[in-house]
Amino acid sequence: MAITLVNPAGLPEVDVYRQVSIASGSKLVFIAGQVAWDADGSTVGEGDLAAQAERCYLNVGIALAEAGATFDDVAKVTVHVVDWTPDKMPRLLEGIARATAKLKVTAAPPATLIGVAALDVPEHLVEVEATAVID
């Protein structure tokens, strides 16, 4: 595995991700921001943050597989959420947990959560992008 995830002494431990990702692989994989589209381009889970977060992570998983990677190879995740407020965190985490259970992975790379005014279309509530490193 080309990624080592750590929580350095002196930084807080966060339940859902590690603070640092150390990459030793030789290939970088950049996954475009994934939204809650199915293979036909139809929005999944309209109005449901958990369902959309789940679909975004499943789509990232599909993109990673195409590159010969898994979430174990992800060095960094960025999540964009429309009209973010902290009370949305349980629904977001629920969707991520459902996706990681389906993918049989523990997705805990460093992560950044960014609240945004809007995404590509009004139906989309969340977008997830990832960077992976593979040998």
PDB file of C-alpha atoms in Angstrom, residues 37-112:
ATOM      1  CA  TRP A  37     -25.372  10.619 -10.656  1.00  0.00           C
ATOM      2  CA  ASP A  38     -26.012   7.035 -11.608  1.00  0.00           C
ATOM      3  CA  ALA A  39     -24.459   5.536 -14.751  1.00  0.00           C
ATOM      4  CA  ASP A  40     -27.209   7.098 -16.888  1.00  0.00           C
ATOM      5  CA  GLY A  41     -26.642  10.608 -15.505  1.00  0.00           C
ATOM      6  CA  SER A  42     -29.789  10.623 -13.366  1.00  0.00           C
ATOM      7  CA  THR A  43     -29.570  12.194  -9.917  1.00  0.00           C
ATOM      8  CA  VAL A  44     -29.808   9.691  -7.060  1.00  0.00           C
ATOM      9  CA  GLY A  45     -31.401  10.722  -3.755  1.00  0.00           C
ATOM     10  CA  GLU A  46     -32.789  14.113  -4.699  1.00  0.00           C
ATOM     11  CA  GLY A  47     -33.170  16.127  -1.493  1.00  0.00           C
ATOM     12  CA  ASP A  48     -31.438  13.434   0.634  1.00  0.00           C
ATOM     13  CA  LEU A  49     -27.912  14.369   1.755  1.00  0.00           C
ATOM     14  CA  ALA A  50     -27.095  10.880   3.068  1.00  0.00           C
ATOM     15  CA  ALA A  51     -28.200   9.175  -0.158  1.00  0.00           C
ATOM     16  CA  GLN A  52     -26.232  11.641  -2.259  1.00  0.00           C
ATOM     17  CA  ALA A  53     -23.083  11.340  -0.120  1.00  0.00           C
ATOM     18  CA  GLU A  54     -23.335   7.563  -0.443  1.00  0.00           C
ATOM     19  CA  ARG A  55     -23.635   7.771  -4.227  1.00  0.00           C
ATOM     20  CA  CYS A  56     -20.736  10.235  -4.480  1.00  0.00           C
ATOM     21  CA  TYR A  57     -18.453   7.888  -2.558  1.00  0.00           C
ATOM     22  CA  LEU A  58     -19.613   4.891  -4.617  1.00  0.00           C
ATOM     23  CA  ASN A  59     -18.833   6.881  -7.771  1.00  0.00           C
ATOM     24  CA  VAL A  60     -15.371   7.722  -6.431  1.00  0.00           C
ATOM     25  CA  GLY A  61     -14.928   3.989  -5.803  1.00  0.00           C
ATOM     26  CA  ILE A  62     -15.842   3.228  -9.427  1.00  0.00           C
ATOM     27  CA  ALA A  63     -13.367   5.830 -10.679  1.00  0.00           C
ATOM     28  CA  LEU A  64     -10.620   4.512  -8.390  1.00  0.00           C
ATOM     29  CA  ALA A  65     -11.190   0.945  -9.603  1.00  0.00           C
ATOM     30  CA  GLU A  66     -10.785   2.086 -13.206  1.00  0.00           C
ATOM     31  CA  ALA A  67      -7.330   3.387 -12.257  1.00  0.00           C
ATOM     32  CA  GLY A  68      -6.440   0.170 -10.419  1.00  0.00           C
ATOM     33  CA  ALA A  69      -6.871   1.796  -7.002  1.00  0.00           C
ATOM     34  CA  THR A  70      -9.153   1.585  -3.962  1.00  0.00           C
ATOM     35  CA  PHE A  71      -9.942   3.910  -1.083  1.00  0.00           C
ATOM     36  CA  ASP A  72      -6.881   2.435   0.646  1.00  0.00           C
ATOM     37  CA  ASP A  73      -4.829   4.345  -1.950  1.00  0.00           C
ATOM     38  CA  VAL A  74      -6.559   7.698  -1.391  1.00  0.00           C
ATOM     39  CA  ALA A  75      -4.260  10.385  -0.033  1.00  0.00           C
ATOM     40  CA  LYS A  76      -6.824  13.216   0.196  1.00  0.00           C
ATOM     41  CA  VAL A  77     -10.574  13.756  -0.106  1.00  0.00           C
ATOM     42  CA  THR A  78     -12.406  17.043  -0.539  1.00  0.00           C
ATOM     43  CA  VAL A  79     -16.143  17.197   0.106  1.00  0.00           C
ATOM     44  CA  HIS A  80     -18.275  20.139  -1.018  1.00  0.00           C
ATOM     45  CA  VAL A  81     -21.722  20.477   0.592  1.00  0.00           C
ATOM     46  CA  VAL A  82     -24.383  22.970  -0.487  1.00  0.00           C
ATOM     47  CA  ASP A  83     -25.523  25.362   2.256  1.00  0.00           C
ATOM     48  CA  TRP A  84     -23.395  23.603   4.864  1.00  0.00           C
ATOM     49  CA  THR A  85     -24.308  23.856   8.531  1.00  0.00           C
ATOM     50  CA  PRO A  86     -22.910  21.617  11.297  1.00  0.00           C
ATOM     51  CA  ASP A  87     -26.311  20.004  11.898  1.00  0.00           C
ATOM     52  CA  LYS A  88     -25.904  18.283   8.491  1.00  0.00           C
ATOM     53  CA  MET A  89     -22.879  16.288   9.698  1.00  0.00           C
ATOM     54  CA  PRO A  90     -24.828  13.190  10.900  1.00  0.00           C
ATOM     55  CA  ARG A  91     -26.541  12.788   7.490  1.00  0.00           C
ATOM     56  CA  LEU A  92     -23.257  13.282   5.636  1.00  0.00           C
ATOM     57  CA  LEU A  93     -21.477  10.736   7.825  1.00  0.00           C
ATOM     58  CA  GLU A  94     -24.383   8.298   7.458  1.00  0.00           C
ATOM     59  CA  GLY A  95     -24.036   8.369   3.678  1.00  0.00           C
ATOM     60  CA  ILE A  96     -20.266   7.947   3.831  1.00  0.00           C
ATOM     61  CA  ALA A  97     -20.647   5.031   6.254  1.00  0.00           C
ATOM     62  CA  ARG A  98     -23.159   3.288   3.984  1.00  0.00           C
ATOM     63  CA  ALA A  99     -20.847   3.670   0.990  1.00  0.00           C
ATOM     64  CA  THR A 100     -17.731   2.481   2.797  1.00  0.00           C
ATOM     65  CA  ALA A 101     -19.655  -0.540   4.110  1.00  0.00           C
ATOM     66  CA  LYS A 102     -20.728  -1.415   0.549  1.00  0.00           C
ATOM     67  CA  LEU A 103     -17.181  -0.884  -0.715  1.00  0.00           C
ATOM     68  CA  LYS A 104     -15.770  -2.858   2.256  1.00  0.00           C
ATOM     69  CA  VAL A 105     -13.228  -0.128   3.035  1.00  0.00           C
ATOM     70  CA  THR A 106     -12.421   2.250   5.843  1.00  0.00           C
ATOM     71  CA  ALA A 107     -12.140   5.647   4.177  1.00  0.00           C
ATOM     72  CA  ALA A 108     -10.124   7.785   6.593  1.00  0.00           C
ATOM     73  CA  PRO A 109      -7.676   9.828   4.508  1.00  0.00           C
ATOM     74  CA  PRO A 110      -7.175  13.506   5.291  1.00  0.00           C
ATOM     75  CA  ALA A 111     -10.344  15.322   4.322  1.00  0.00           C
ATOM     76  CA  THR A 112     -11.501  18.866   3.768  1.00  0.00           C
TER      77      THR A 112
END
